[in-house]
JSON list of C-alpha atoms in Angstrom, two decimals:
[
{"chain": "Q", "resi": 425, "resn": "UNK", "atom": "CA", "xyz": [129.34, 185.99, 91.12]},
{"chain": "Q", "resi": 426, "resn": "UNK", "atom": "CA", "xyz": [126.21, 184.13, 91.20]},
{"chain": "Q", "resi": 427, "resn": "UNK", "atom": "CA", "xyz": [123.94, 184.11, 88.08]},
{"chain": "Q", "resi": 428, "resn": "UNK", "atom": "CA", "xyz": [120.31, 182.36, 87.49]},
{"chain": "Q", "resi": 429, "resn": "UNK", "atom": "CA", "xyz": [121.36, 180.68, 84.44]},
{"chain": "Q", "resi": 430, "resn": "UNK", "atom": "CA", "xyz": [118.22, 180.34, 82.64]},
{"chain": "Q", "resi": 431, "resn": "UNK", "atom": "CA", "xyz": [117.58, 184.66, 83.50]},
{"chain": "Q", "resi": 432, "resn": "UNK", "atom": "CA", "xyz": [116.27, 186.48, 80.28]},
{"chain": "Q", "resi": 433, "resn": "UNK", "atom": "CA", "xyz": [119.18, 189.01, 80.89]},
{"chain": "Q", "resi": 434, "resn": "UNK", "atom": "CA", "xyz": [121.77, 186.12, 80.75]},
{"chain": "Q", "resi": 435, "resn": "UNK", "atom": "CA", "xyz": [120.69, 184.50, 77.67]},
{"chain": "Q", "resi": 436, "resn": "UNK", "atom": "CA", "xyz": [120.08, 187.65, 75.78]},
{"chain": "Q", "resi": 437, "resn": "UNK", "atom": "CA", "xyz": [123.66, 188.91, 76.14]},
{"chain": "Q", "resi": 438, "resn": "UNK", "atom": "CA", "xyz": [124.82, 185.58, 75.78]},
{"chain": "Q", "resi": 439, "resn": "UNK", "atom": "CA", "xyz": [123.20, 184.72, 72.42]},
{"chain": "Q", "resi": 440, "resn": "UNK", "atom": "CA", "xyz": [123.62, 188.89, 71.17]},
{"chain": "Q", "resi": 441, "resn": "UNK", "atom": "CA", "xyz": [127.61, 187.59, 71.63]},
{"chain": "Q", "resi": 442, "resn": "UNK", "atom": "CA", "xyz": [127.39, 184.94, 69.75]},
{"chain": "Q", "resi": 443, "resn": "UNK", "atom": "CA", "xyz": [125.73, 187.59, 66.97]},
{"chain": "Q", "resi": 444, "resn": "UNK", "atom": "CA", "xyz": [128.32, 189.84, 67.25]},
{"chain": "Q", "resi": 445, "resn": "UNK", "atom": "CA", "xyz": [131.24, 187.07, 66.95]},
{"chain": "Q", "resi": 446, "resn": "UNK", "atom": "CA", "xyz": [130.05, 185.68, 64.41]},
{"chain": "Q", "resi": 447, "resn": "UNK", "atom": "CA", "xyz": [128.89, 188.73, 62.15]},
{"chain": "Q", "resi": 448, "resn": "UNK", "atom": "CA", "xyz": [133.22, 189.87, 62.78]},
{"chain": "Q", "resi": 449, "resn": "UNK", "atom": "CA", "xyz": [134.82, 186.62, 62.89]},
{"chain": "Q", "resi": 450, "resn": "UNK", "atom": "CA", "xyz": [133.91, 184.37, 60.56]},
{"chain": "Q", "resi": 451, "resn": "UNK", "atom": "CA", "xyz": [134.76, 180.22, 61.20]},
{"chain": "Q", "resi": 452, "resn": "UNK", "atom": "CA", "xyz": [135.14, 180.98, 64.95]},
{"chain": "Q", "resi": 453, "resn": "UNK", "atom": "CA", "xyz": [136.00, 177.99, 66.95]},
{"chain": "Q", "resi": 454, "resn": "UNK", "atom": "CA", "xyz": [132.96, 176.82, 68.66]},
{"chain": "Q", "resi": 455, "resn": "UNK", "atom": "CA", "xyz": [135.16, 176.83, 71.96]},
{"chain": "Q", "resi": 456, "resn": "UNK", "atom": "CA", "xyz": [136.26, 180.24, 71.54]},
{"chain": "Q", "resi": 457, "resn": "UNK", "atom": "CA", "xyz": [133.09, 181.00, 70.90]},
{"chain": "Q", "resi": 458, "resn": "UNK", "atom": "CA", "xyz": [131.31, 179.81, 73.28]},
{"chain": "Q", "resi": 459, "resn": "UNK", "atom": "CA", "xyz": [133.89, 180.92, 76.31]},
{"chain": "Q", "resi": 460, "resn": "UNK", "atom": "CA", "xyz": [133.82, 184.24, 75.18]},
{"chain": "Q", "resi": 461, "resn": "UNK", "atom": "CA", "xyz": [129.77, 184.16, 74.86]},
{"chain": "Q", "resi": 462, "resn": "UNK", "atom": "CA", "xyz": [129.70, 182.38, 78.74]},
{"chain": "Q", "resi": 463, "resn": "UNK", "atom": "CA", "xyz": [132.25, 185.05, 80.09]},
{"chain": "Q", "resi": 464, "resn": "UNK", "atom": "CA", "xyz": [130.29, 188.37, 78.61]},
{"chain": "Q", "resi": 465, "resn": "UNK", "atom": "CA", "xyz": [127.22, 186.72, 80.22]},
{"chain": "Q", "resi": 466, "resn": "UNK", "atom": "CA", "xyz": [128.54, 186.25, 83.46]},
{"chain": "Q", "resi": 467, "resn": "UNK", "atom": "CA", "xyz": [126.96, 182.99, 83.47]},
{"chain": "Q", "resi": 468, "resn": "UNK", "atom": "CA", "xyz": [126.52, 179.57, 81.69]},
{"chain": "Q", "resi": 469, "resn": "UNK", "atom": "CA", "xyz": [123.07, 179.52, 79.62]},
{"chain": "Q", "resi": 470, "resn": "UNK", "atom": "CA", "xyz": [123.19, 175.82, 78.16]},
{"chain": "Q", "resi": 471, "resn": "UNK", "atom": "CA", "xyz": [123.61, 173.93, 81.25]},
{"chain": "Q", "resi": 472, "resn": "UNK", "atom": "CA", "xyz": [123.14, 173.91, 84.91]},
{"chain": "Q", "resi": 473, "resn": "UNK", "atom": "CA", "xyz": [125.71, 174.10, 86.67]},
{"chain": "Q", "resi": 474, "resn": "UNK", "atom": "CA", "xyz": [126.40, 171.87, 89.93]},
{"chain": "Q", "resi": 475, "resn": "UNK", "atom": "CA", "xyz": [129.72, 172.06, 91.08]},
{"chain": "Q", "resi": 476, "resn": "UNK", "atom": "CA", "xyz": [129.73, 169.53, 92.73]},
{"chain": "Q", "resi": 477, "resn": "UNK", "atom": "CA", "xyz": [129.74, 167.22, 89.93]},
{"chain": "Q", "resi": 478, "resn": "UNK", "atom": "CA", "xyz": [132.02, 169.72, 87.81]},
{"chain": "Q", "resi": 479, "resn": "UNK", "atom": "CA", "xyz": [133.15, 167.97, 84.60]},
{"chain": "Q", "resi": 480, "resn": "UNK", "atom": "CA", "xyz": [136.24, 170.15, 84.78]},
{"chain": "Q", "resi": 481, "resn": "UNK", "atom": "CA", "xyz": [137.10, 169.62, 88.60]},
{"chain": "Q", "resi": 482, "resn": "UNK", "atom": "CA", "xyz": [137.08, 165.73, 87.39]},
{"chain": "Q", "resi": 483, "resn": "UNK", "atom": "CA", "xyz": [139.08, 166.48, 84.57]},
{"chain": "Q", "resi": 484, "resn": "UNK", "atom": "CA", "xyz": [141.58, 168.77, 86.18]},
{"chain": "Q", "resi": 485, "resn": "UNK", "atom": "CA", "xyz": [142.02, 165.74, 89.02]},
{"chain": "Q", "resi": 486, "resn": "UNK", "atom": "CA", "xyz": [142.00, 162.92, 86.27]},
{"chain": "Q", "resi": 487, "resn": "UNK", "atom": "CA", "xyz": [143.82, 164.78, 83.72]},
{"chain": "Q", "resi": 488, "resn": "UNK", "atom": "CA", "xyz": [140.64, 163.96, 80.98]},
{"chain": "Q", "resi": 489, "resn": "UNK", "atom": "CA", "xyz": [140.29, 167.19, 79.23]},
{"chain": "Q", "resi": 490, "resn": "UNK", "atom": "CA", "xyz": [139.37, 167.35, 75.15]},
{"chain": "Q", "resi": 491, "resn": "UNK", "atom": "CA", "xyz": [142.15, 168.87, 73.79]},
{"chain": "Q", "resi": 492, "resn": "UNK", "atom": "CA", "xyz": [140.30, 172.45, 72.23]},
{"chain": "Q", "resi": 493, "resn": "UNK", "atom": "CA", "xyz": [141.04, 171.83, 68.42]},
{"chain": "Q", "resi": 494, "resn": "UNK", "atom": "CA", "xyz": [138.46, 168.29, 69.06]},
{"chain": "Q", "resi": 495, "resn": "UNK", "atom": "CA", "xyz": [136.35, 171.29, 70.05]},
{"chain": "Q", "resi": 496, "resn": "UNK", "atom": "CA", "xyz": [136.90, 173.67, 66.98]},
{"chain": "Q", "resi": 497, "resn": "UNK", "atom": "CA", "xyz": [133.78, 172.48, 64.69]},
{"chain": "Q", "resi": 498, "resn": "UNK", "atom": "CA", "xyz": [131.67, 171.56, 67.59]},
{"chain": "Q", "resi": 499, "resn": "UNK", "atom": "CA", "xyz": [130.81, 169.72, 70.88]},
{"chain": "Q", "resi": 500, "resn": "UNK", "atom": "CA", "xyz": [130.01, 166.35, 72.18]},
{"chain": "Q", "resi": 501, "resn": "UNK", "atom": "CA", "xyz": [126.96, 165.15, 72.03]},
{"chain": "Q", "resi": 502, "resn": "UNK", "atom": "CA", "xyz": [127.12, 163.03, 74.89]},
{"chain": "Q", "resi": 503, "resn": "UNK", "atom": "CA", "xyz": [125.78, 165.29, 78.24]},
{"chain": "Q", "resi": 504, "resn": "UNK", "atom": "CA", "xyz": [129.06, 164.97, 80.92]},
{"chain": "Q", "resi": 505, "resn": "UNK", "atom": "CA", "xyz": [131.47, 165.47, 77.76]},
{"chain": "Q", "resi": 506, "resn": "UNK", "atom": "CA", "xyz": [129.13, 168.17, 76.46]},
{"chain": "Q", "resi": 507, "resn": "UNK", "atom": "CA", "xyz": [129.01, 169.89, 79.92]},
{"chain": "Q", "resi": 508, "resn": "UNK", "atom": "CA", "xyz": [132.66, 169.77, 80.18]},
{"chain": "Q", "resi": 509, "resn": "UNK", "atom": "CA", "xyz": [133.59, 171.30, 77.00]},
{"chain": "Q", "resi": 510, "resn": "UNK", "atom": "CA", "xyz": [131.30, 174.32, 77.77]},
{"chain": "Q", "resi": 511, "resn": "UNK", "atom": "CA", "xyz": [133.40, 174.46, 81.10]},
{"chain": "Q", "resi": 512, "resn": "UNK", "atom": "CA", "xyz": [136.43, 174.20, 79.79]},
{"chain": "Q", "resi": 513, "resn": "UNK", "atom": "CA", "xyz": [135.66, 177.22, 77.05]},
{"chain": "Q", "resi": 514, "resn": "UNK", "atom": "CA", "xyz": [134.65, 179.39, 80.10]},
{"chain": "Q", "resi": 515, "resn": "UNK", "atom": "CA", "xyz": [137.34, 178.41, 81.96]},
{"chain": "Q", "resi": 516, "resn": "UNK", "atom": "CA", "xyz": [140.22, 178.99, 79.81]},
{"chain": "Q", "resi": 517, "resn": "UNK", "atom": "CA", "xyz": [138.64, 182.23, 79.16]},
{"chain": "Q", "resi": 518, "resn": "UNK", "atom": "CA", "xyz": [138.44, 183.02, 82.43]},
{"chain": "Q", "resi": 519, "resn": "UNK", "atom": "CA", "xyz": [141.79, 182.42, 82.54]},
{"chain": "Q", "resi": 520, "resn": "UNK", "atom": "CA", "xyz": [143.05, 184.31, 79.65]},
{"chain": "Q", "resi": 521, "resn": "UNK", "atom": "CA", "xyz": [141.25, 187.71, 81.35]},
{"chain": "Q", "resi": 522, "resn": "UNK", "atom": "CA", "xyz": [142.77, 186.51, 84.43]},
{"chain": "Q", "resi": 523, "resn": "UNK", "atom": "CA", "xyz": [146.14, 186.19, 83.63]},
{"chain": "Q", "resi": 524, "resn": "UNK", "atom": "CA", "xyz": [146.61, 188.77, 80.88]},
{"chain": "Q", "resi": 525, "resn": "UNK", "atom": "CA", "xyz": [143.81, 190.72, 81.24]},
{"chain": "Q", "resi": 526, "resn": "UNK", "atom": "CA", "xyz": [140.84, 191.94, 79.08]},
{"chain": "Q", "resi": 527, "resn": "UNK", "atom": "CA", "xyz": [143.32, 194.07, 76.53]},
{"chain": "Q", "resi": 528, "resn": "UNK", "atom": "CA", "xyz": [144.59, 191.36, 75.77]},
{"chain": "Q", "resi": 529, "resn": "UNK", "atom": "CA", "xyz": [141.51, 189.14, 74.99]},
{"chain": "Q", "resi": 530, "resn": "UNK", "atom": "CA", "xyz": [140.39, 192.04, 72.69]},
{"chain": "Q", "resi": 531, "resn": "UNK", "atom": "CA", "xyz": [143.58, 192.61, 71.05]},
{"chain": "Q", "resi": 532, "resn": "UNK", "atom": "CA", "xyz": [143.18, 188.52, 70.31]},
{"chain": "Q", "resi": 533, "resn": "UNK", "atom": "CA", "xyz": [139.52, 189.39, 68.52]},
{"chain": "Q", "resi": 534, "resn": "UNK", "atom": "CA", "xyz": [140.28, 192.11, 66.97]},
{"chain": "Q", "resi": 535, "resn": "UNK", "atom": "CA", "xyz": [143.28, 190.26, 64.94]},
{"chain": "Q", "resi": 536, "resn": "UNK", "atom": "CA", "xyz": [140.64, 187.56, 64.10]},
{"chain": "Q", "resi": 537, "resn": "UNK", "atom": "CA", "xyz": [138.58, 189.79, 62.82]},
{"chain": "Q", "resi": 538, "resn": "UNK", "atom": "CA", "xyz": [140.92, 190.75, 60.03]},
{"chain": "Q", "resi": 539, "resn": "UNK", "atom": "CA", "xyz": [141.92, 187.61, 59.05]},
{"chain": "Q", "resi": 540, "resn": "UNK", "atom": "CA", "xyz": [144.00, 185.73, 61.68]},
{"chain": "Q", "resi": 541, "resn": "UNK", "atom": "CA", "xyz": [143.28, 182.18, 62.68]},
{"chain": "Q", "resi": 542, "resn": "UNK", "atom": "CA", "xyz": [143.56, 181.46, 66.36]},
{"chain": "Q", "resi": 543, "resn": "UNK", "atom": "CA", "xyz": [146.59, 179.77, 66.52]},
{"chain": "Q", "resi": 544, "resn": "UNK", "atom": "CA", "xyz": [148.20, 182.46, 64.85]},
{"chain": "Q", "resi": 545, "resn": "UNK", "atom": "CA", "xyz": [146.17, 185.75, 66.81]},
{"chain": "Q", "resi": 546, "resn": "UNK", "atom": "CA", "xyz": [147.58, 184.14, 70.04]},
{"chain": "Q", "resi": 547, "resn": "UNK", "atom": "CA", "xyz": [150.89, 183.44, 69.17]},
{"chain": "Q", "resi": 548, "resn": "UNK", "atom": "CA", "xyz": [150.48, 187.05, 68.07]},
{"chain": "Q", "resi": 549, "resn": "UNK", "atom": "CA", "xyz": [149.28, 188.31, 71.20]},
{"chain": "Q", "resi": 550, "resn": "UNK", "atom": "CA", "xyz": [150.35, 186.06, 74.26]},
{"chain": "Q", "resi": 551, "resn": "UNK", "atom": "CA", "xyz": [153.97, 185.53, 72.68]},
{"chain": "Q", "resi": 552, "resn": "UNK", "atom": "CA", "xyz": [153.43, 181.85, 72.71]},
{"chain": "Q", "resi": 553, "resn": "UNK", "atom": "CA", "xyz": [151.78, 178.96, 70.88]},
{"chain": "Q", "resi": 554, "resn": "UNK", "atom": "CA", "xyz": [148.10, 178.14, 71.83]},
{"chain": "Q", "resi": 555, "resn": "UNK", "atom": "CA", "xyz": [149.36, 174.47, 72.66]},
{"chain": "Q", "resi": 556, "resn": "UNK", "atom": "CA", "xyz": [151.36, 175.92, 75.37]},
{"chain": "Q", "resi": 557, "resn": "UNK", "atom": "CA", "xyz": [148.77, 178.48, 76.62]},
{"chain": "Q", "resi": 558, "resn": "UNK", "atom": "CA", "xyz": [146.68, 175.27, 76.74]},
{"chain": "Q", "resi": 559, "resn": "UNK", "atom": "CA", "xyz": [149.48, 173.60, 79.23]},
{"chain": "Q", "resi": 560, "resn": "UNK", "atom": "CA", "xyz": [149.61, 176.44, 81.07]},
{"chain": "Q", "resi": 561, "resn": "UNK", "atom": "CA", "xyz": [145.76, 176.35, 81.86]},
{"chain": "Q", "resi": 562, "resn": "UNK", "atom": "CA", "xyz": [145.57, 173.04, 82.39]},
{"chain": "Q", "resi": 563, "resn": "UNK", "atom": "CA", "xyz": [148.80, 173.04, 84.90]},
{"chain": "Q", "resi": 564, "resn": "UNK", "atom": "CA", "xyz": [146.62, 176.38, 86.78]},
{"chain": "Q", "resi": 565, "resn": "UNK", "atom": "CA", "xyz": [143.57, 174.33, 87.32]},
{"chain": "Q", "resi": 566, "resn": "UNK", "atom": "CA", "xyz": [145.14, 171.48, 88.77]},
{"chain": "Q", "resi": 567, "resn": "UNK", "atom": "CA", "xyz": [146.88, 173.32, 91.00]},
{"chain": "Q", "resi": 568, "resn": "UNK", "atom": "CA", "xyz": [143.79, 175.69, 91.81]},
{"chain": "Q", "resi": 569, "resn": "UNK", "atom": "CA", "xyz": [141.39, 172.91, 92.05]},
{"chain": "Q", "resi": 570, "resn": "UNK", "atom": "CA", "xyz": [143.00, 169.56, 92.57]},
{"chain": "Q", "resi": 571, "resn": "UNK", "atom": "CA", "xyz": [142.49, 167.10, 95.66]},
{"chain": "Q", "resi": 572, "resn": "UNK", "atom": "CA", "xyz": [141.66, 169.96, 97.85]},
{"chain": "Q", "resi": 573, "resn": "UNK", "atom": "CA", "xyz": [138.07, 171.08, 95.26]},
{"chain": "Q", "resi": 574, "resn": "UNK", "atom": "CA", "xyz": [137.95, 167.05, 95.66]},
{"chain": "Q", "resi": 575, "resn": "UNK", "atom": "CA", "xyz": [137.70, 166.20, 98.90]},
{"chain": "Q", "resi": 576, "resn": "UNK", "atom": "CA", "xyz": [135.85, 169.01, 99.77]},
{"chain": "Q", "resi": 577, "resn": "UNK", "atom": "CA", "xyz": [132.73, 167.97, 97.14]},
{"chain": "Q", "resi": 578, "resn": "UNK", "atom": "CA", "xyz": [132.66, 164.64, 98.79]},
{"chain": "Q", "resi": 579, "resn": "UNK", "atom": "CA", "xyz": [133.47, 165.48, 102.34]},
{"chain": "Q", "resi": 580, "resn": "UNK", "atom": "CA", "xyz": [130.12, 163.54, 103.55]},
{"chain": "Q", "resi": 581, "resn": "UNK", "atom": "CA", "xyz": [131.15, 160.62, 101.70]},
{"chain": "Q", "resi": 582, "resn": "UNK", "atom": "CA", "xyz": [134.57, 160.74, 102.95]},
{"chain": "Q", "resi": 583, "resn": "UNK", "atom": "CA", "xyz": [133.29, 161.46, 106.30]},
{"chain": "Q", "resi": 584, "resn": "UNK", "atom": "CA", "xyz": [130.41, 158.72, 106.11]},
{"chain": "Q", "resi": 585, "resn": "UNK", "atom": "CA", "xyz": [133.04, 155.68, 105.07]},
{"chain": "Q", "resi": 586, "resn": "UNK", "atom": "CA", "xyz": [135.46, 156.95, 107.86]},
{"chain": "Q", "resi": 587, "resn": "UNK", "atom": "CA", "xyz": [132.52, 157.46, 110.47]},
{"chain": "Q", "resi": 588, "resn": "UNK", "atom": "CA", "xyz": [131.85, 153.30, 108.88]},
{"chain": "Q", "resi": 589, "resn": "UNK", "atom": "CA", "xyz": [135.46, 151.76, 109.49]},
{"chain": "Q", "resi": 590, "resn": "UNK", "atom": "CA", "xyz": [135.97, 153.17, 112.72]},
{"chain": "Q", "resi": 591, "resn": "UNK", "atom": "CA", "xyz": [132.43, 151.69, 113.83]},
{"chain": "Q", "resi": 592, "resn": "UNK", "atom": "CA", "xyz": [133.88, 148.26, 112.43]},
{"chain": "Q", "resi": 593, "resn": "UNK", "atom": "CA", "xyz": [137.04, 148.51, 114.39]},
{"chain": "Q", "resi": 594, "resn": "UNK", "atom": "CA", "xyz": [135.24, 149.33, 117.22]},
{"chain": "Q", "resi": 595, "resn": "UNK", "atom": "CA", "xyz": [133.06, 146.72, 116.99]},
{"chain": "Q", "resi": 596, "resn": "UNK", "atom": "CA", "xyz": [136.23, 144.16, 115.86]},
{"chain": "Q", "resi": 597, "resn": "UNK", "atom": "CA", "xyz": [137.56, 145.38, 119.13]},
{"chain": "Q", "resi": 598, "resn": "UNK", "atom": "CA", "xyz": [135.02, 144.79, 121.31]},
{"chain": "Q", "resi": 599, "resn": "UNK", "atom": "CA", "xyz": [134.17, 141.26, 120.06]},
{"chain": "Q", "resi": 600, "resn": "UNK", "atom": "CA", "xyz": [137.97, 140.45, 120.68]},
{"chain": "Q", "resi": 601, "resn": "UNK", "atom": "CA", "xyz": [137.59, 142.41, 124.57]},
{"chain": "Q", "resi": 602, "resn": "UNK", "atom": "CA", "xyz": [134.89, 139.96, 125.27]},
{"chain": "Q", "resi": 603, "resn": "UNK", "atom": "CA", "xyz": [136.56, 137.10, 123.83]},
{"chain": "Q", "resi": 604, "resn": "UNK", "atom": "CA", "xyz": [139.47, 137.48, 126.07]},
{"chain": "Q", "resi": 605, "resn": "UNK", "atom": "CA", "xyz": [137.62, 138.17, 128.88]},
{"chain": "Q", "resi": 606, "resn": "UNK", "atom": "CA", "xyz": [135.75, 135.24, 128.90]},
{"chain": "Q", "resi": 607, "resn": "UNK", "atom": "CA", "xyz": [139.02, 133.25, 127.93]},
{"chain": "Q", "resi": 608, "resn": "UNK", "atom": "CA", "xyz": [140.47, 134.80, 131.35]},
{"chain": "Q", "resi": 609, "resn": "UNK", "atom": "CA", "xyz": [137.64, 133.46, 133.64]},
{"chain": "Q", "resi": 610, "resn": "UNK", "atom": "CA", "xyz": [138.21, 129.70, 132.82]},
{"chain": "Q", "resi": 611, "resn": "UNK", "atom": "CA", "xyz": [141.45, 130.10, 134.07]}
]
């Protein structure tokens, strides 16, 4: 789905989300919160995003992710860390509706609304610990994204240095052609 991120549509139902979530569920993790807000906008209003220089694909490759509760009270204020923390709340969203579908992800508000913290609403509803949902996300996205989202977002770089070496070799191969050819008249 592609979105204009900055569309009045976008950031209305974006920021009437973040109303709604936070007239129901009071002390909302900003993550949470701003996951759920991104994925009922279909887009992401604060930043724009490039995939190319994804936060997340770097942190899915590198392993580099903040762990969620760092994200609880807020967000970085530094712009890549910032940018991935709002990619990492969509994504894991994203991959809650994904994986367990929407039900699910409702069920999940609706036992914060009366009174459950998150830890305890998904233990609740997913059957597991939110540590170990976290695993499982991060294991998904490596997989899904990996060296192949990698190599593919630098493929003229990657292209460019290989197009370089071989020119060197060539050229290393040539000098050492002539070289032995002229070694070969004098004899």
């Amino acid at each position: 789905v592609v979105t204009t991120p900055f569309s009045l549509e976008t950031t209305l139902t974006h920021e009437f989300c973040h109303l709604l979530l936070h007239d129901h569920i009071p002390n909302i993790p900003r993550w949470l919160d701003e996951g759920l807000c991104q994925w009922a906008s279909g887009g992401i209003d604060e930043i724009i995003y490039n995939f190319r220089q994804s936060q997340l694909n770097q942190a899915s490759i590198t392993g580099n992710f903040i762990p969620f509760e760092n994200l609880d009270s807020g967000f970085p204020r530094s712009d890549q860390a910032r940018i991935l923390a709002y990619e990492q709340s969509k994504s894991f969203i994203n991959y809650l509706v994904r994986h367990f579908g929407e039900d699910k992800l409702l069920d999940l508000l609706d036992r914060m609304t009366h009174g459950e913290v998150v830890e305890e609403a998904f233990n609740n509803v997913y059957q597991m610990q939110f540590n170990q949902m976290e695993l499982l996300w991060k294991k998904s996205l490596r997989r899904d994204l990996a060296w192949f989202t990698y190599f593919s977002n630098h493929l003229y770089e990657i292209l460019f240095v290989a197009g370089a070496l071989l020119t060197i070799i060539g050229f290393l191969k040539l000098i050492r052609k002539k070289h032995n050819y002229k070694d070969d008249d004098f004899d």
